[in-house]
Amino acid sequence: MQQVQDTPEEWRVVATTTPFTGKKTSVRTDEVVMPDGSVVGRDYQVHPGSVAVLALDDQDRVVVLRQYRHPVRQKLWEIPAGLLDVPGENPLHAAQRELYEEAHVKAEDWRVLTDVYTTPGGCDEAVRIFLARGLAEAEGERFEVSDEEADMELARVPLSELVRGVLAGELHNSCLVVGVLSLAAARSGDGPDALRPADAPWPARPFEA
């Protein structure tokens, strides 16, 4: 039986330009040599990477937030998430920060739920989604938010209701969709305690311990 596993590979690039550089991301054009020897231009967004947190409380509810997303002109229900702003940043530390800043919550137990490329056909963004359990209110003042986050709503929704909403086409945020379905799959398999540890290697975004 063939092993089904993604593998590293890099086709030769003969030229690269960066026609756009933004605040957090940029657009790159690579001239890539195809298997037949032809050279084709490939445009893609260069992204620092992200982390997301599926935070599950002792009543089997997930911490979610509702936020305006301008590119799709919708308010989406999401799980806490954020950019890996510092190259080489430990993704667990970033996830703990995002959970505190967006939900004012801390967690005792952390596992890697799944790793995903959000849109590999046009962007190199890699996201690590954590499962966080043993939730408690964080100490100190709430983090001061701005822009879209100033309009953010917080809620705790049963995992079963989120699974239903994903399958009904009512919830669309990629990290929420992947996170809740991954947890449901883990429960039907070896269980969440068999998930990878929070410091598991992440080749897509190498980090320091």
PDB file of C-alpha atoms in Angstrom:
ATOM      1  CA  MET A   1       0.000   0.000   0.000  1.00  0.00           C
ATOM      2  CA  GLN A   2       1.332   3.422  -0.967  1.00  0.00           C
ATOM      3  CA  GLN A   3       2.227   5.682   1.940  1.00  0.00           C
ATOM      4  CA  VAL A   4       0.089   8.827   1.810  1.00  0.00           C
ATOM      5  CA  GLN A   5       2.304  11.580   3.166  1.00  0.00           C
ATOM      6  CA  ASP A   6       3.317  15.020   1.933  1.00  0.00           C
ATOM      7  CA  THR A   7       7.015  15.265   1.064  1.00  0.00           C
ATOM      8  CA  PRO A   8       9.417  18.202   0.565  1.00  0.00           C
ATOM      9  CA  GLU A   9      10.289  19.051  -3.042  1.00  0.00           C
ATOM     10  CA  GLU A  10      11.504  22.219  -4.707  1.00  0.00           C
ATOM     11  CA  TRP A  11      11.491  22.815  -8.450  1.00  0.00           C
ATOM     12  CA  ARG A  12      14.200  25.095  -9.815  1.00  0.00           C
ATOM     13  CA  VAL A  13      13.472  28.823  -9.798  1.00  0.00           C
ATOM     14  CA  VAL A  14      15.388  30.857 -12.395  1.00  0.00           C
ATOM     15  CA  ALA A  15      14.151  34.316 -11.400  1.00  0.00           C
ATOM     16  CA  THR A  16      12.185  35.955  -8.583  1.00  0.00           C
ATOM     17  CA  THR A  17      10.579  39.370  -8.208  1.00  0.00           C
ATOM     18  CA  THR A  18       8.445  40.928  -5.459  1.00  0.00           C
ATOM     19  CA  PRO A  19       5.938  43.249  -7.170  1.00  0.00           C
ATOM     20  CA  PHE A  20       4.129  44.081  -3.906  1.00  0.00           C
ATOM     21  CA  THR A  21       5.219  44.362  -0.280  1.00  0.00           C
ATOM     22  CA  GLY A  22       2.569  44.979   2.366  1.00  0.00           C
ATOM     23  CA  LYS A  23       2.566  45.489   6.121  1.00  0.00           C
ATOM     24  CA  LYS A  24       2.577  41.783   7.017  1.00  0.00           C
ATOM     25  CA  THR A  25       2.689  39.900   3.713  1.00  0.00           C
ATOM     26  CA  SER A  26       3.998  40.327   0.189  1.00  0.00           C
ATOM     27  CA  VAL A  27       3.412  38.971  -3.313  1.00  0.00           C
ATOM     28  CA  ARG A  28       6.206  37.111  -5.060  1.00  0.00           C
ATOM     29  CA  THR A  29       6.558  36.018  -8.673  1.00  0.00           C
ATOM     30  CA  ASP A  30       8.807  33.014  -9.309  1.00  0.00           C
ATOM     31  CA  GLU A  31       9.842  31.781 -12.743  1.00  0.00           C
ATOM     32  CA  VAL A  32       9.683  28.002 -12.215  1.00  0.00           C
ATOM     33  CA  VAL A  33      11.154  25.300 -14.442  1.00  0.00           C
ATOM     34  CA  MET A  34       8.487  22.695 -15.271  1.00  0.00           C
ATOM     35  CA  PRO A  35       9.219  18.952 -15.769  1.00  0.00           C
ATOM     36  CA  ASP A  36       9.230  19.415 -19.566  1.00  0.00           C
ATOM     37  CA  GLY A  37      11.848  22.187 -19.316  1.00  0.00           C
ATOM     38  CA  SER A  38       9.486  25.092 -19.928  1.00  0.00           C
ATOM     39  CA  VAL A  39       9.539  28.088 -17.573  1.00  0.00           C
ATOM     40  CA  VAL A  40       6.259  29.335 -16.091  1.00  0.00           C
ATOM     41  CA  GLY A  41       5.527  32.313 -13.824  1.00  0.00           C
ATOM     42  CA  ARG A  42       3.888  31.558 -10.482  1.00  0.00           C
ATOM     43  CA  ASP A  43       2.454  34.366  -8.304  1.00  0.00           C
ATOM     44  CA  TYR A  44       1.837  33.739  -4.607  1.00  0.00           C
ATOM     45  CA  GLN A  45       1.452  35.506  -1.307  1.00  0.00           C
ATOM     46  CA  VAL A  46       4.387  35.221   1.080  1.00  0.00           C
ATOM     47  CA  HIS A  47       3.058  34.822   4.620  1.00  0.00           C
ATOM     48  CA  PRO A  48       4.842  34.588   8.002  1.00  0.00           C
ATOM     49  CA  GLY A  49       2.603  31.753   9.215  1.00  0.00           C
ATOM     50  CA  SER A  50      -0.100  31.601  11.872  1.00  0.00           C
ATOM     51  CA  VAL A  51      -1.311  29.773  14.935  1.00  0.00           C
ATOM     52  CA  ALA A  52      -4.875  29.037  16.023  1.00  0.00           C
ATOM     53  CA  VAL A  53      -6.372  27.637  19.221  1.00  0.00           C
ATOM     54  CA  LEU A  54      -9.359  25.357  19.656  1.00  0.00           C
ATOM     55  CA  ALA A  55      -9.950  26.031  23.355  1.00  0.00           C
ATOM     56  CA  LEU A  56     -12.319  23.475  24.880  1.00  0.00           C
ATOM     57  CA  ASP A  57     -13.852  24.011  28.327  1.00  0.00           C
ATOM     58  CA  ASP A  58     -15.075  21.382  30.818  1.00  0.00           C
ATOM     59  CA  GLN A  59     -18.619  21.653  29.425  1.00  0.00           C
ATOM     60  CA  ASP A  60     -17.431  20.615  25.939  1.00  0.00           C
ATOM     61  CA  ARG A  61     -17.812  24.155  24.627  1.00  0.00           C
ATOM     62  CA  VAL A  62     -15.355  25.868  22.289  1.00  0.00           C
ATOM     63  CA  VAL A  63     -14.230  29.465  22.731  1.00  0.00           C
ATOM     64  CA  VAL A  64     -15.175  31.273  19.519  1.00  0.00           C
ATOM     65  CA  LEU A  65     -15.241  34.861  18.363  1.00  0.00           C
ATOM     66  CA  ARG A  66     -17.129  36.682  15.632  1.00  0.00           C
ATOM     67  CA  GLN A  67     -15.111  39.103  13.549  1.00  0.00           C
ATOM     68  CA  TYR A  68     -15.550  41.140  10.358  1.00  0.00           C
ATOM     69  CA  ARG A  69     -13.398  39.933   7.465  1.00  0.00           C
ATOM     70  CA  HIS A  70     -13.306  42.517   4.718  1.00  0.00           C
ATOM     71  CA  PRO A  71     -12.086  40.383   1.769  1.00  0.00           C
ATOM     72  CA  VAL A  72     -15.163  38.132   2.018  1.00  0.00           C
ATOM     73  CA  ARG A  73     -17.536  40.867   3.288  1.00  0.00           C
ATOM     74  CA  GLN A  74     -18.795  38.724   6.165  1.00  0.00           C
ATOM     75  CA  LYS A  75     -18.658  38.445   9.916  1.00  0.00           C
ATOM     76  CA  LEU A  76     -17.197  35.009  10.549  1.00  0.00           C
ATOM     77  CA  TRP A  77     -17.215  32.826  13.634  1.00  0.00           C
ATOM     78  CA  GLU A  78     -13.594  31.856  14.276  1.00  0.00           C
ATOM     79  CA  ILE A  79     -11.301  30.372  16.895  1.00  0.00           C
ATOM     80  CA  PRO A  80      -8.557  32.586  18.402  1.00  0.00           C
ATOM     81  CA  ALA A  81      -5.671  32.950  15.967  1.00  0.00           C
ATOM     82  CA  GLY A  82      -2.819  35.222  15.042  1.00  0.00           C
ATOM     83  CA  LEU A  83       0.332  35.718  13.007  1.00  0.00           C
ATOM     84  CA  LEU A  84       3.786  34.433  13.811  1.00  0.00           C
ATOM     85  CA  ASP A  85       5.171  37.963  13.805  1.00  0.00           C
ATOM     86  CA  VAL A  86       8.716  37.063  14.900  1.00  0.00           C
ATOM     87  CA  PRO A  87      10.809  34.736  12.676  1.00  0.00           C
ATOM     88  CA  GLY A  88      11.518  31.494  14.529  1.00  0.00           C
ATOM     89  CA  GLU A  89       8.935  32.283  17.219  1.00  0.00           C
ATOM     90  CA  ASN A  90       7.814  29.290  19.262  1.00  0.00           C
ATOM     91  CA  PRO A  91       4.275  28.578  17.983  1.00  0.00           C
ATOM     92  CA  LEU A  92       3.035  27.430  21.410  1.00  0.00           C
ATOM     93  CA  HIS A  93       4.056  30.735  22.978  1.00  0.00           C
ATOM     94  CA  ALA A  94       2.312  32.591  20.141  1.00  0.00           C
ATOM     95  CA  ALA A  95      -0.856  30.522  20.613  1.00  0.00           C
ATOM     96  CA  GLN A  96      -0.891  31.164  24.355  1.00  0.00           C
ATOM     97  CA  ARG A  97      -0.528  34.879  23.662  1.00  0.00           C
ATOM     98  CA  GLU A  98      -3.390  34.893  21.155  1.00  0.00           C
ATOM     99  CA  LEU A  99      -5.713  33.019  23.520  1.00  0.00           C
ATOM    100  CA  TYR A 100      -4.969  35.574  26.228  1.00  0.00           C
ATOM    101  CA  GLU A 101      -5.284  38.621  23.970  1.00  0.00           C
ATOM    102  CA  GLU A 102      -8.450  37.590  22.138  1.00  0.00           C
ATOM    103  CA  ALA A 103     -10.338  35.672  24.845  1.00  0.00           C
ATOM    104  CA  HIS A 104      -8.569  36.523  28.152  1.00  0.00           C
ATOM    105  CA  VAL A 105      -8.235  32.791  28.789  1.00  0.00           C
ATOM    106  CA  LYS A 106      -5.349  30.527  29.795  1.00  0.00           C
ATOM    107  CA  ALA A 107      -5.098  26.731  29.504  1.00  0.00           C
ATOM    108  CA  GLU A 108      -3.259  23.971  31.360  1.00  0.00           C
ATOM    109  CA  ASP A 109      -3.136  21.261  28.685  1.00  0.00           C
ATOM    110  CA  TRP A 110      -1.882  21.941  25.151  1.00  0.00           C
ATOM    111  CA  ARG A 111      -1.655  19.522  22.204  1.00  0.00           C
ATOM    112  CA  VAL A 112      -1.048  19.961  18.475  1.00  0.00           C
ATOM    113  CA  LEU A 113      -4.396  19.303  16.833  1.00  0.00           C
ATOM    114  CA  THR A 114      -3.273  19.622  13.220  1.00  0.00           C
ATOM    115  CA  ASP A 115      -1.013  21.525  10.814  1.00  0.00           C
ATOM    116  CA  VAL A 116      -2.397  22.886   7.570  1.00  0.00           C
ATOM    117  CA  TYR A 117      -1.518  24.993   4.525  1.00  0.00           C
ATOM    118  CA  THR A 118      -4.527  27.265   4.081  1.00  0.00           C
ATOM    119  CA  THR A 119      -4.279  27.930   0.316  1.00  0.00           C
ATOM    120  CA  PRO A 120      -1.160  26.219  -1.084  1.00  0.00           C
ATOM    121  CA  GLY A 121      -2.082  27.057  -4.666  1.00  0.00           C
ATOM    122  CA  GLY A 122      -1.589  30.771  -4.064  1.00  0.00           C
ATOM    123  CA  CYS A 123      -0.106  31.378  -0.620  1.00  0.00           C
ATOM    124  CA  ASP A 124       2.614  29.777   1.519  1.00  0.00           C
ATOM    125  CA  GLU A 125       0.750  30.352   4.804  1.00  0.00           C
ATOM    126  CA  ALA A 126       1.174  27.477   7.246  1.00  0.00           C
ATOM    127  CA  VAL A 127      -1.074  27.270  10.313  1.00  0.00           C
ATOM    128  CA  ARG A 128      -0.585  25.163  13.435  1.00  0.00           C
ATOM    129  CA  ILE A 129      -3.886  24.551  15.234  1.00  0.00           C
ATOM    130  CA  PHE A 130      -3.615  23.685  18.907  1.00  0.00           C
ATOM    131  CA  LEU A 131      -6.094  21.987  21.219  1.00  0.00           C
ATOM    132  CA  ALA A 132      -6.163  23.763  24.594  1.00  0.00           C
ATOM    133  CA  ARG A 133      -7.932  22.263  27.614  1.00  0.00           C
ATOM    134  CA  GLY A 134      -8.116  22.997  31.320  1.00  0.00           C
ATOM    135  CA  LEU A 135      -9.328  26.561  30.735  1.00  0.00           C
ATOM    136  CA  ALA A 136      -9.379  29.354  33.278  1.00  0.00           C
ATOM    137  CA  GLU A 137      -9.771  33.110  33.236  1.00  0.00           C
ATOM    138  CA  ALA A 138      -6.439  34.839  32.677  1.00  0.00           C
ATOM    139  CA  GLU A 139      -5.027  37.149  35.313  1.00  0.00           C
ATOM    140  CA  GLY A 140      -4.498  40.871  34.833  1.00  0.00           C
ATOM    141  CA  GLU A 141      -6.130  43.450  32.626  1.00  0.00           C
ATOM    142  CA  ARG A 142      -7.773  42.553  29.352  1.00  0.00           C
ATOM    143  CA  PHE A 143      -5.703  43.211  26.241  1.00  0.00           C
ATOM    144  CA  GLU A 144      -6.687  46.452  24.495  1.00  0.00           C
ATOM    145  CA  VAL A 145      -7.980  45.714  20.994  1.00  0.00           C
ATOM    146  CA  SER A 146      -8.369  47.935  17.920  1.00  0.00           C
ATOM    147  CA  ASP A 147      -9.639  47.951  14.327  1.00  0.00           C
ATOM    148  CA  GLU A 148     -11.795  44.883  13.476  1.00  0.00           C
ATOM    149  CA  GLU A 149     -11.061  43.317  16.857  1.00  0.00           C
ATOM    150  CA  ALA A 150     -12.750  46.230  18.635  1.00  0.00           C
ATOM    151  CA  ASP A 151     -16.070  44.959  17.231  1.00  0.00           C
ATOM    152  CA  MET A 152     -15.377  41.335  18.130  1.00  0.00           C
ATOM    153  CA  GLU A 153     -17.969  39.161  19.920  1.00  0.00           C
ATOM    154  CA  LEU A 154     -16.982  36.268  22.190  1.00  0.00           C
ATOM    155  CA  ALA A 155     -18.988  33.118  22.914  1.00  0.00           C
ATOM    156  CA  ARG A 156     -18.669  29.508  24.024  1.00  0.00           C
ATOM    157  CA  VAL A 157     -20.452  27.083  21.727  1.00  0.00           C
ATOM    158  CA  PRO A 158     -20.857  23.297  22.131  1.00  0.00           C
ATOM    159  CA  LEU A 159     -18.457  21.377  19.896  1.00  0.00           C
ATOM    160  CA  SER A 160     -21.364  19.352  18.503  1.00  0.00           C
ATOM    161  CA  GLU A 161     -23.135  22.529  17.375  1.00  0.00           C
ATOM    162  CA  LEU A 162     -19.994  23.745  15.589  1.00  0.00           C
ATOM    163  CA  VAL A 163     -19.615  20.402  13.790  1.00  0.00           C
ATOM    164  CA  ARG A 164     -23.249  20.629  12.711  1.00  0.00           C
ATOM    165  CA  GLY A 165     -22.751  24.208  11.477  1.00  0.00           C
ATOM    166  CA  VAL A 166     -19.656  23.287   9.470  1.00  0.00           C
ATOM    167  CA  LEU A 167     -21.400  20.396   7.717  1.00  0.00           C
ATOM    168  CA  ALA A 168     -24.483  22.540   7.093  1.00  0.00           C
ATOM    169  CA  GLY A 169     -22.404  25.175   5.297  1.00  0.00           C
ATOM    170  CA  GLU A 170     -23.079  27.805   7.973  1.00  0.00           C
ATOM    171  CA  LEU A 171     -19.490  28.210   9.234  1.00  0.00           C
ATOM    172  CA  HIS A 172     -16.617  28.915   6.837  1.00  0.00           C
ATOM    173  CA  ASN A 173     -13.463  30.038   8.633  1.00  0.00           C
ATOM    174  CA  SER A 174     -10.749  27.548   7.706  1.00  0.00           C
ATOM    175  CA  CYS A 175      -9.141  27.262  11.154  1.00  0.00           C
ATOM    176  CA  LEU A 176     -12.513  26.706  12.819  1.00  0.00           C
ATOM    177  CA  VAL A 177     -13.590  24.164  10.200  1.00  0.00           C
ATOM    178  CA  VAL A 178     -10.327  22.214  10.321  1.00  0.00           C
ATOM    179  CA  GLY A 179     -10.107  22.465  14.094  1.00  0.00           C
ATOM    180  CA  VAL A 180     -13.561  21.219  15.024  1.00  0.00           C
ATOM    181  CA  LEU A 181     -13.568  18.412  12.454  1.00  0.00           C
ATOM    182  CA  SER A 182     -10.063  17.341  13.515  1.00  0.00           C
ATOM    183  CA  LEU A 183     -11.130  17.141  17.145  1.00  0.00           C
ATOM    184  CA  ALA A 184     -14.227  15.168  16.198  1.00  0.00           C
ATOM    185  CA  ALA A 185     -12.017  12.786  14.200  1.00  0.00           C
ATOM    186  CA  ALA A 186      -9.545  12.459  17.080  1.00  0.00           C
ATOM    187  CA  ARG A 187     -12.365  11.518  19.424  1.00  0.00           C
ATOM    188  CA  SER A 188     -13.536   8.794  17.073  1.00  0.00           C
ATOM    189  CA  GLY A 189      -9.985   7.433  16.868  1.00  0.00           C
ATOM    190  CA  ASP A 190      -7.340   7.168  19.589  1.00  0.00           C
ATOM    191  CA  GLY A 191      -8.635  10.178  21.538  1.00  0.00           C
ATOM    192  CA  PRO A 192      -7.255  13.696  22.148  1.00  0.00           C
ATOM    193  CA  ASP A 193      -4.623  12.431  24.591  1.00  0.00           C
ATOM    194  CA  ALA A 194      -2.945  10.635  21.663  1.00  0.00           C
ATOM    195  CA  LEU A 195      -2.436  13.905  19.765  1.00  0.00           C
ATOM    196  CA  ARG A 196       1.093  15.201  19.232  1.00  0.00           C
ATOM    197  CA  PRO A 197       2.697  17.148  22.081  1.00  0.00           C
ATOM    198  CA  ALA A 198       2.535  20.946  21.967  1.00  0.00           C
ATOM    199  CA  ASP A 199       6.240  21.199  21.106  1.00  0.00           C
ATOM    200  CA  ALA A 200       6.118  18.708  18.199  1.00  0.00           C
ATOM    201  CA  PRO A 201       8.419  19.628  15.273  1.00  0.00           C
ATOM    202  CA  TRP A 202       6.882  21.778  12.545  1.00  0.00           C
ATOM    203  CA  PRO A 203       9.007  21.633   9.384  1.00  0.00           C
ATOM    204  CA  ALA A 204       6.853  24.236   7.618  1.00  0.00           C
ATOM    205  CA  ARG A 205       7.830  26.850  10.232  1.00  0.00           C
ATOM    206  CA  PRO A 206      10.905  25.718  12.186  1.00  0.00           C
ATOM    207  CA  PHE A 207      11.111  27.219  15.681  1.00  0.00           C
ATOM    208  CA  GLU A 208      13.281  27.384  18.765  1.00  0.00           C
ATOM    209  CA  ALA A 209      12.235  25.613  21.967  1.00  0.00           C
TER     210      ALA A 209
END
